[in-house]
Short mmCIF file of C-alpha atoms in Angstrom, two decimals:
data_model
loop_
_atom_site.label_atom_id
_atom_site.label_comp_id
_atom_site.label_asym_id
_atom_site.label_seq_id
_atom_site.Cartn_x
_atom_site.Cartn_y
_atom_site.Cartn_z
CA MET A 206 5.92 42.54 -15.80
CA ALA A 207 6.92 42.81 -12.14
CA VAL A 208 6.14 40.10 -9.58
CA TRP A 209 6.09 40.77 -5.85
CA ALA A 210 5.23 38.89 -2.67
CA LEU A 211 4.45 40.02 0.87
CA GLY A 212 4.11 37.56 3.71
CA ILE A 213 4.42 36.56 7.34
CA ASN A 214 5.18 33.06 8.57
CA HIS A 215 6.11 30.99 11.60
CA THR A 216 9.71 32.27 11.53
CA THR A 217 8.90 36.00 11.30
CA ALA A 218 5.71 36.56 13.28
CA PRO A 219 4.28 35.27 16.60
CA LEU A 220 1.12 33.19 16.62
CA ASP A 221 -1.24 35.96 17.75
CA LEU A 222 -0.04 38.31 15.00
CA ARG A 223 -0.45 35.55 12.40
CA GLY A 224 -3.96 35.07 13.69
CA ARG A 225 -4.85 38.63 12.69
CA PHE A 226 -4.04 37.79 9.08
CA ALA A 227 -5.66 34.36 8.83
CA PHE A 228 -8.22 34.07 6.03
CA ALA A 229 -10.65 31.17 5.62
CA ILE A 230 -10.98 29.82 2.08
CA ASP A 231 -14.40 31.49 1.65
CA GLN A 232 -12.83 34.85 2.54
CA VAL A 233 -10.22 34.66 -0.22
CA ALA A 234 -12.36 35.96 -3.10
CA PRO A 235 -13.71 39.11 -1.33
CA THR A 236 -10.25 39.76 0.12
CA LEU A 237 -8.62 39.59 -3.32
CA HIS A 238 -11.31 41.89 -4.77
CA ALA A 239 -10.64 44.39 -1.98
CA LEU A 240 -6.87 44.19 -2.51
CA ARG A 241 -7.07 44.74 -6.25
CA GLY A 242 -9.49 47.60 -5.74
CA ALA A 243 -7.07 49.28 -3.34
CA LEU A 244 -4.10 49.01 -5.71
CA SER A 245 -3.72 50.80 -9.02
CA ARG A 246 -3.98 49.04 -12.39
CA GLN A 247 -5.76 45.98 -10.93
CA PRO A 248 -2.75 43.65 -10.54
CA GLU A 249 -2.94 39.89 -10.76
CA ALA A 250 -3.23 38.60 -7.19
CA ALA A 251 -3.31 35.40 -5.13
CA LEU A 252 -3.61 34.85 -1.38
CA ILE A 253 -2.23 31.89 0.58
CA SER A 254 -3.34 31.53 4.21
CA THR A 255 -2.42 28.55 6.41
CA CYS A 256 -1.73 28.07 10.13
CA ASN A 257 1.93 28.90 9.52
CA ARG A 258 1.79 31.65 6.88
CA THR A 259 -0.19 34.31 5.10
CA GLU A 260 1.23 35.47 1.76
CA ILE A 261 0.09 37.76 -1.03
CA TYR A 262 1.50 37.37 -4.55
CA CYS A 263 0.91 40.04 -7.19
CA ALA A 264 1.99 40.79 -10.75
CA CYS A 265 1.69 44.05 -12.65
CA GLU A 266 3.73 46.37 -14.84
CA HIS A 267 5.16 48.14 -11.79
CA PRO A 268 5.55 46.75 -8.25
CA GLN A 269 3.33 48.25 -5.53
CA LEU A 270 4.91 46.80 -2.42
CA GLN A 271 4.32 49.75 -0.11
CA HIS A 272 0.63 50.01 -1.03
CA THR A 273 0.27 46.24 -0.55
CA MET A 274 1.92 46.53 2.88
CA ASP A 275 -0.35 49.41 3.91
CA TRP A 276 -3.47 47.58 2.73
CA LEU A 277 -2.62 44.31 4.52
CA ALA A 278 -1.71 46.13 7.74
CA GLN A 279 -5.07 47.89 7.72
CA CYS A 280 -6.75 44.55 7.03
CA GLY A 281 -5.18 43.07 10.18
CA GLY A 282 -5.75 46.13 12.33
CA VAL A 283 -2.07 46.90 12.93
CA SER A 284 0.26 49.67 11.83
CA ALA A 285 2.35 49.26 8.70
CA ASP A 286 5.48 49.53 10.88
CA VAL A 287 4.39 46.57 13.02
CA LEU A 288 3.63 44.46 9.97
CA ARG A 289 6.88 45.49 8.30
CA ALA A 290 8.86 44.36 11.36
CA HIS A 291 7.40 40.84 11.13
CA SER A 292 7.04 40.36 7.39
CA TYR A 293 9.13 39.78 4.28
CA THR A 294 8.83 41.40 0.85
CA LEU A 295 10.23 39.82 -2.28
CA THR A 296 10.30 40.80 -5.94
CA ASP A 297 10.77 39.02 -9.27
CA GLY A 298 13.32 36.18 -9.00
CA MET A 299 13.31 36.17 -5.19
CA ALA A 300 9.50 36.05 -5.14
CA ALA A 301 9.56 33.12 -7.57
CA ARG A 302 12.22 31.35 -5.51
CA HIS A 303 10.14 31.76 -2.37
CA ALA A 304 7.00 30.39 -4.05
CA PHE A 305 8.93 27.37 -5.36
CA ARG A 306 10.46 26.70 -1.92
CA VAL A 307 7.06 26.98 -0.24
CA ALA A 308 5.49 24.54 -2.71
CA SER A 309 8.38 22.11 -2.21
CA GLY A 310 8.09 22.14 1.59
CA LEU A 311 11.49 23.82 2.01
CA ASP A 312 10.02 26.77 3.88
CA SER A 313 7.71 24.75 6.14
CA MET A 314 7.96 24.22 9.88
CA VAL A 315 8.01 20.51 9.02
CA LEU A 316 10.69 20.27 6.34
CA GLY A 317 9.37 18.52 3.24
CA GLU A 318 5.79 18.20 4.48
CA PRO A 319 3.36 17.63 1.60
CA GLN A 320 0.25 19.40 2.95
CA ILE A 321 1.43 22.85 1.87
CA LEU A 322 1.32 21.87 -1.81
CA GLY A 323 -2.37 21.02 -1.53
CA GLN A 324 -3.03 24.26 0.33
CA LEU A 325 -1.20 26.20 -2.37
CA LYS A 326 -3.27 24.54 -5.09
CA ASP A 327 -6.46 25.39 -3.18
CA ALA A 328 -5.33 29.01 -2.97
CA VAL A 329 -4.67 29.14 -6.71
CA ARG A 330 -8.09 27.65 -7.48
CA ALA A 331 -9.68 30.25 -5.20
CA ALA A 332 -7.82 33.07 -6.98
CA GLU A 333 -8.89 31.69 -10.36
CA ALA A 334 -12.50 31.56 -9.20
CA ALA A 335 -12.17 35.16 -7.99
CA GLY A 336 -10.87 36.21 -11.43
CA SER A 337 -7.65 37.63 -10.01
CA MET A 338 -5.20 35.27 -11.70
CA GLY A 339 -3.44 36.24 -14.90
CA THR A 340 -0.86 34.75 -17.23
CA THR A 341 2.15 35.66 -15.09
CA LEU A 342 0.93 34.30 -11.75
CA SER A 343 -0.54 31.25 -13.46
CA GLN A 344 2.88 30.48 -14.88
CA LEU A 345 4.54 31.15 -11.52
CA PHE A 346 2.33 28.71 -9.63
CA GLN A 347 2.14 26.02 -12.31
CA ARG A 348 5.93 26.04 -12.41
CA SER A 349 6.04 25.90 -8.61
CA PHE A 350 3.87 22.77 -8.71
CA ALA A 351 6.19 21.19 -11.29
CA VAL A 352 9.26 22.03 -9.18
CA ALA A 353 7.58 20.59 -6.07
CA LYS A 354 6.80 17.37 -7.93
CA GLU A 355 10.41 17.05 -9.10
CA VAL A 356 11.70 17.73 -5.56
CA ARG A 357 9.34 15.11 -4.17
CA THR A 358 10.29 12.43 -6.70
CA SER A 359 14.01 13.18 -7.10
CA THR A 360 15.09 13.78 -3.49
CA GLU A 361 14.60 12.35 -0.01
CA ILE A 362 13.33 15.66 1.32
CA GLY A 363 10.23 14.08 2.87
CA ALA A 364 11.94 11.03 4.32
CA HIS A 365 11.69 10.55 8.09
CA SER A 366 9.85 13.85 8.53
CA ILE A 367 7.93 14.34 11.77
CA SER A 368 4.56 15.92 11.04
CA MET A 369 2.62 18.16 13.40
CA ALA A 370 0.21 15.28 13.98
CA ALA A 371 3.03 12.87 14.83
CA ALA A 372 4.56 15.47 17.13
CA ALA A 373 1.25 15.78 18.99
CA VAL A 374 1.13 12.00 19.52
CA ARG A 375 4.74 12.01 20.71
CA LEU A 376 4.03 14.72 23.30
CA ALA A 377 0.89 12.93 24.47
CA GLY A 378 2.97 9.79 24.93
CA GLN A 379 5.31 11.71 27.21
CA LEU A 380 2.42 12.74 29.48
CA PHE A 381 0.35 9.54 29.51
CA GLU A 382 2.00 6.24 30.35
CA ASN A 383 -0.47 4.31 28.20
CA LEU A 384 -2.43 5.93 25.36
CA ASN A 385 -4.78 2.93 25.38
CA GLU A 386 -6.42 4.47 28.47
CA VAL A 387 -6.79 7.97 27.00
CA LYS A 388 -10.08 9.53 25.88
CA ILE A 389 -9.45 12.00 23.04
CA LEU A 390 -11.64 14.82 21.75
CA PHE A 391 -10.99 16.27 18.28
CA VAL A 392 -12.54 19.70 17.68
CA GLY A 393 -13.03 20.34 13.97
CA ALA A 394 -13.19 18.01 10.99
CA GLY A 395 -10.74 19.46 8.47
CA GLU A 396 -7.59 18.03 6.93
CA MET A 397 -5.38 18.62 9.98
CA ILE A 398 -7.85 16.95 12.37
CA ASP A 399 -8.16 14.04 9.93
CA LEU A 400 -4.36 13.69 9.98
CA CYS A 401 -4.16 13.92 13.78
CA ALA A 402 -6.97 11.41 14.25
CA THR A 403 -5.14 9.01 11.93
CA HIS A 404 -1.98 9.20 14.05
CA PHE A 405 -3.80 8.88 17.38
CA ALA A 406 -5.99 6.03 16.11
CA ALA A 407 -2.83 4.03 15.44
CA LYS A 408 -2.18 4.09 19.21
CA ASN A 409 -5.61 2.52 19.97
CA PRO A 410 -6.87 5.12 22.45
CA LYS A 411 -9.74 4.24 24.79
CA SER A 412 -12.16 6.43 22.84
CA MET A 413 -12.21 9.12 20.17
CA VAL A 414 -14.89 11.80 19.76
CA ILE A 415 -15.29 14.31 16.92
CA ALA A 416 -16.94 17.66 17.70
CA ASN A 417 -17.76 19.83 14.72
CA ARG A 418 -20.06 22.72 13.88
CA THR A 419 -21.35 20.85 10.82
CA LEU A 420 -22.57 17.54 12.23
CA SER A 421 -22.64 15.73 8.87
CA ARG A 422 -18.93 16.37 8.28
CA GLY A 423 -18.18 15.27 11.84
CA GLU A 424 -20.14 12.05 11.28
CA GLU A 425 -18.24 11.37 8.07
CA LEU A 426 -14.89 11.64 9.83
CA ALA A 427 -16.14 9.70 12.89
CA ARG A 428 -17.15 6.74 10.68
CA LYS A 429 -13.64 6.64 9.26
CA PHE A 430 -12.15 6.00 12.72
CA GLY A 431 -15.02 4.30 14.48
CA ALA A 432 -15.35 7.39 16.68
CA GLU A 433 -18.29 9.06 18.37
CA VAL A 434 -19.60 12.40 17.15
CA MET A 435 -20.99 15.28 19.20
CA CYS A 436 -22.32 18.77 18.64
CA LEU A 437 -19.94 21.65 19.19
CA ALA A 438 -22.56 23.23 21.45
CA ASP A 439 -22.14 20.34 23.93
CA LEU A 440 -18.41 21.01 24.33
CA PRO A 441 -18.53 23.04 27.60
CA ASP A 442 -20.64 20.38 29.36
CA ARG A 443 -18.58 17.41 28.20
CA LEU A 444 -15.04 18.80 28.21
CA HIS A 445 -14.23 17.12 31.54
CA GLU A 446 -14.71 13.67 29.97
CA PHE A 447 -11.55 13.93 27.88
CA ASP A 448 -7.91 13.42 28.78
CA ALA A 449 -6.67 14.90 25.50
CA VAL A 450 -8.12 17.63 23.28
CA VAL A 451 -6.86 18.41 19.77
CA SER A 452 -8.46 21.44 18.13
CA CYS A 453 -8.14 22.96 14.67
CA THR A 454 -11.06 24.96 13.29
CA ALA A 455 -11.49 28.09 11.18
CA SER A 456 -13.22 29.97 13.99
CA THR A 457 -12.19 33.60 14.35
CA LEU A 458 -12.72 33.45 18.15
CA PRO A 459 -11.57 30.89 20.76
CA LEU A 460 -13.97 27.98 21.22
CA ILE A 461 -12.52 26.77 24.51
CA GLY A 462 -12.18 29.42 27.20
CA LEU A 463 -10.38 29.57 30.51
CA GLY A 464 -13.60 29.18 32.50
CA SER A 465 -14.65 26.03 30.64
CA VAL A 466 -11.29 24.37 31.25
CA GLU A 467 -11.27 25.37 34.93
CA ARG A 468 -14.71 23.78 35.41
CA ALA A 469 -13.58 20.67 33.53
CA LEU A 470 -10.50 20.31 35.76
CA LYS A 471 -12.65 20.64 38.86
CA LYS A 472 -14.91 17.81 37.67
CA ARG A 473 -11.83 15.74 36.81
CA ARG A 474 -10.51 16.30 40.34
CA ARG A 475 -7.37 17.88 38.93
CA ARG A 476 -6.45 14.94 36.70
CA PRO A 477 -4.21 16.43 33.97
CA MET A 478 -5.44 17.38 30.52
CA PHE A 479 -3.33 17.37 27.35
CA MET A 480 -4.42 20.01 24.83
CA VAL A 481 -3.14 20.83 21.36
CA ASP A 482 -4.32 23.96 19.56
CA LEU A 483 -3.37 23.81 15.89
CA ALA A 484 -5.65 26.67 14.85
CA VAL A 485 -4.65 30.16 13.72
CA PRO A 486 -6.31 32.23 15.18
CA ARG A 487 -6.36 30.27 18.43
CA ASP A 488 -9.19 27.86 19.32
CA ILE A 489 -8.11 27.70 22.98
CA GLU A 490 -7.59 30.84 25.06
CA ILE A 491 -3.90 31.39 25.79
CA GLU A 492 -4.62 31.85 29.53
CA VAL A 493 -5.41 28.12 29.70
CA LYS A 494 -1.67 27.48 29.43
CA GLU A 495 -1.17 28.94 32.90
CA LEU A 496 -3.37 26.32 34.59
CA GLU A 497 -1.31 23.90 36.66
CA ASP A 498 -2.91 20.67 35.44
CA VAL A 499 -3.15 21.56 31.74
CA TYR A 500 -0.44 20.89 29.16
CA LEU A 501 -1.34 23.14 26.23
CA TYR A 502 0.71 23.19 23.03
CA THR A 503 0.25 25.50 20.02
CA VAL A 504 1.63 25.16 16.50
CA ASP A 505 4.65 27.21 17.55
CA ASP A 506 5.26 25.03 20.62
CA LEU A 507 5.53 21.97 18.37
CA ALA A 508 8.34 23.55 16.31
CA GLY A 509 11.15 22.04 18.38
CA VAL A 510 9.67 18.55 18.14
CA VAL A 511 9.25 18.57 14.40
CA GLN A 512 12.78 19.85 13.78
CA THR A 513 14.51 16.82 15.32
CA ALA A 514 14.93 14.98 12.02
CA GLN A 515 16.23 17.97 10.08
CA ALA A 516 19.98 17.29 10.23
CA SER A 517 19.74 13.96 8.43
CA ARG A 518 18.17 15.64 5.42
CA LYS A 519 20.80 18.29 4.64
CA ALA A 520 21.91 16.52 1.46
CA ALA A 521 18.31 16.27 0.26
CA VAL A 522 17.83 19.99 0.93
CA ALA A 523 20.85 20.84 -1.22
CA GLN A 524 19.43 18.74 -4.07
CA ALA A 525 16.04 20.38 -3.69
CA GLU A 526 17.53 23.88 -3.70
CA ALA A 527 19.35 23.08 -6.95
CA ILE A 528 16.04 22.05 -8.54
CA VAL A 529 14.48 25.29 -7.31
CA ASP A 530 17.38 27.29 -8.83
CA VAL A 531 16.72 25.80 -12.26
CA GLY A 532 13.00 26.48 -11.92
CA VAL A 533 13.61 30.12 -11.02
CA GLN A 534 15.94 30.67 -13.99
CA ASN A 535 13.40 29.13 -16.36
CA PHE A 536 10.62 31.32 -14.98
CA LEU A 537 12.68 34.50 -15.27
CA HIS A 538 13.58 33.58 -18.85
CA TRP A 539 9.87 33.15 -19.60
CA VAL A 540 9.09 36.56 -18.04
CA GLU A 541 11.83 38.23 -20.12
CA GLN A 542 10.44 36.66 -23.28
CA ARG A 543 6.98 38.01 -22.41
CA SER A 544 8.25 41.57 -22.94
CA THR A 545 8.69 40.88 -26.66
CA VAL A 546 5.18 39.41 -27.12
CA PRO A 547 3.54 42.68 -28.31
CA LEU A 548 6.32 43.21 -30.85
CA ILE A 549 6.03 39.62 -32.09
CA GLN A 550 2.26 40.01 -32.39
CA ALA A 551 2.65 43.26 -34.34
CA LEU A 552 5.25 41.66 -36.63
CA ASN A 553 3.00 38.67 -37.32
CA ALA A 554 0.05 40.96 -38.01
CA GLN A 555 2.08 43.00 -40.50
CA ALA A 556 3.36 39.86 -42.25
CA ASP A 557 -0.20 38.52 -42.48
CA GLU A 558 -1.39 41.81 -43.96
CA TRP A 559 1.28 41.62 -46.68
CA ARG A 560 0.54 37.96 -47.33
CA PHE A 561 -3.22 38.48 -47.62
CA ALA A 562 -2.72 41.45 -49.98
CA GLU A 563 -0.50 39.41 -52.31
CA MET A 564 -2.82 36.39 -52.19
CA ALA A 565 -5.81 38.58 -53.11
CA ARG A 566 -3.82 40.03 -56.01
CA ALA A 567 -2.81 36.54 -57.16
CA ARG A 568 -6.44 35.29 -57.09
CA LYS A 569 -7.52 38.19 -59.29
CA LEU A 570 -4.78 37.38 -61.81
CA LEU A 571 -5.75 33.70 -61.86
CA LEU A 572 -9.42 34.58 -62.44
CA LYS A 573 -8.28 36.64 -65.43
CA GLY A 574 -6.61 33.54 -66.83
CA GLU A 575 -2.98 34.45 -66.15
CA ASN A 576 -0.44 31.62 -66.26
CA ILE A 577 -0.07 30.06 -62.78
CA ASP A 578 3.73 30.17 -62.85
CA THR A 579 3.63 33.86 -63.74
CA VAL A 580 1.18 34.50 -60.89
CA LEU A 581 3.30 32.60 -58.36
CA GLU A 582 6.42 34.46 -59.48
CA ALA A 583 4.63 37.82 -59.07
CA MET A 584 3.24 36.84 -55.67
CA SER A 585 6.60 35.72 -54.30
CA ARG A 586 8.29 38.85 -55.64
CA GLY A 587 5.59 41.06 -54.12
CA ILE A 588 5.92 39.46 -50.65
CA THR A 589 9.71 39.69 -50.81
CA GLN A 590 9.66 43.35 -51.78
CA LYS A 591 7.24 44.21 -48.95
CA MET A 592 9.38 42.37 -46.41
CA LEU A 593 12.63 44.00 -47.56
CA HIS A 594 11.27 47.51 -48.19
CA GLY A 595 12.02 48.83 -44.68
CA ALA A 596 15.56 47.43 -44.64
CA MET A 597 16.30 48.80 -48.15
CA ALA A 598 14.99 52.23 -47.19
CA GLU A 599 17.27 52.35 -44.16
CA LEU A 600 20.30 51.22 -46.18
CA ARG A 601 19.68 54.09 -48.61
CA ALA A 602 19.22 56.65 -45.81
CA GLY A 603 21.27 59.81 -45.91
CA ASP A 604 22.38 59.45 -42.28
CA SER A 605 25.57 57.36 -42.14
CA ALA A 606 24.85 56.28 -38.55
CA ALA A 607 21.42 55.01 -39.62
CA ARG A 608 23.00 53.14 -42.54
CA ASP A 609 25.53 51.51 -40.19
CA ARG A 610 22.77 50.37 -37.81
CA ALA A 611 20.71 49.06 -40.73
CA SER A 612 23.72 47.26 -42.22
CA SER A 613 24.41 45.54 -38.91
CA ALA A 614 20.74 44.51 -38.55
CA VAL A 615 20.57 43.19 -42.12
CA HIS A 616 23.67 41.07 -41.61
CA HIS A 617 22.27 39.77 -38.31
CA PHE A 618 18.77 38.90 -39.52
CA PHE A 619 19.20 38.05 -43.22
CA LEU A 620 22.79 37.20 -44.06
CA ARG A 621 23.91 34.87 -41.25
CA LYS A 622 25.38 31.61 -42.52
CA GLU A 623 23.85 29.54 -39.74
CA ARG A 624 20.10 29.10 -39.67
#
């Protein structure tokens, strides 16, 4: 069984290209169905899509990397050459290593961050619901979760990490002298907005407002922080009220355009606005960044901030990589063993057939009143003869080469001293 992975992430592809390959969780099932339909032999498949990466994992008898590349490129509306220039392809042990490193936070923009593990588990559940998971990928991901847990508990990989949310607060603190006087708007109500709101709330801002397409979800998050809630439709008219805007939704099109921000700045009499766009694809049009009184940061812009604590964790990374190495070796050993499963099943079936035949014969003899010891002796002799018949036939073969091979096999399987 071959395993392969194809992906793009924050180190290989720019934000706008990653946006072309972003899939919401409700798009995963139809996307996986389309992928498997486009490839031969219906491979096992899983799809991971976050703000920093999109990755496809597949397993089948033969790898189909080129077809997977062509299909994904078409999906994103780019040529295969463009995708190839910004992607990575991995097979077997390297694919497993990558999955284990992703789950452990070793491949994240924020080294050791824990959110990716939850996102990976969500992706696996979505693939299971879509019916695209099989034994091999299930083993791959379950082992990746176990490796991630060991990395988390056995190393200091997550110590002193600066999250994207913390980085956003740090940048806001550089612009505003006192965050207590800042009015903040959060657009969206997902996990990342929840995390950002938690970090900003700790700074006691003047006010916090949650804008979300689904009002009930926005209200739920607003209650958690004592914030106000507003409809997403009111955003253009109220944008000028806010000093800081943090946005992260699953929208496929920008929610905040250049015109809206220009009008907001005019109403604010050019007072500066701090904006963070954590969405992929973008929630805020890129042209907004050119406005003089707007400080707009994307997920890629935050990369330098979140890397500042990396050096102190080099020892932890080495420990984590060693744990990953062991996990990869164990997975590859399991895959190699899987190749013998059909033979083992056939051997067990043959042994059961011999056993059932001799048991049926023994029952008949017992019903006829035969002595039980005589019956047991006959049954054991019958099973033994059936098991040894093939080996005996080969040892008596006329071909000397065949006899030599049989002799070696008999010594190996039947006559070894150690058991």
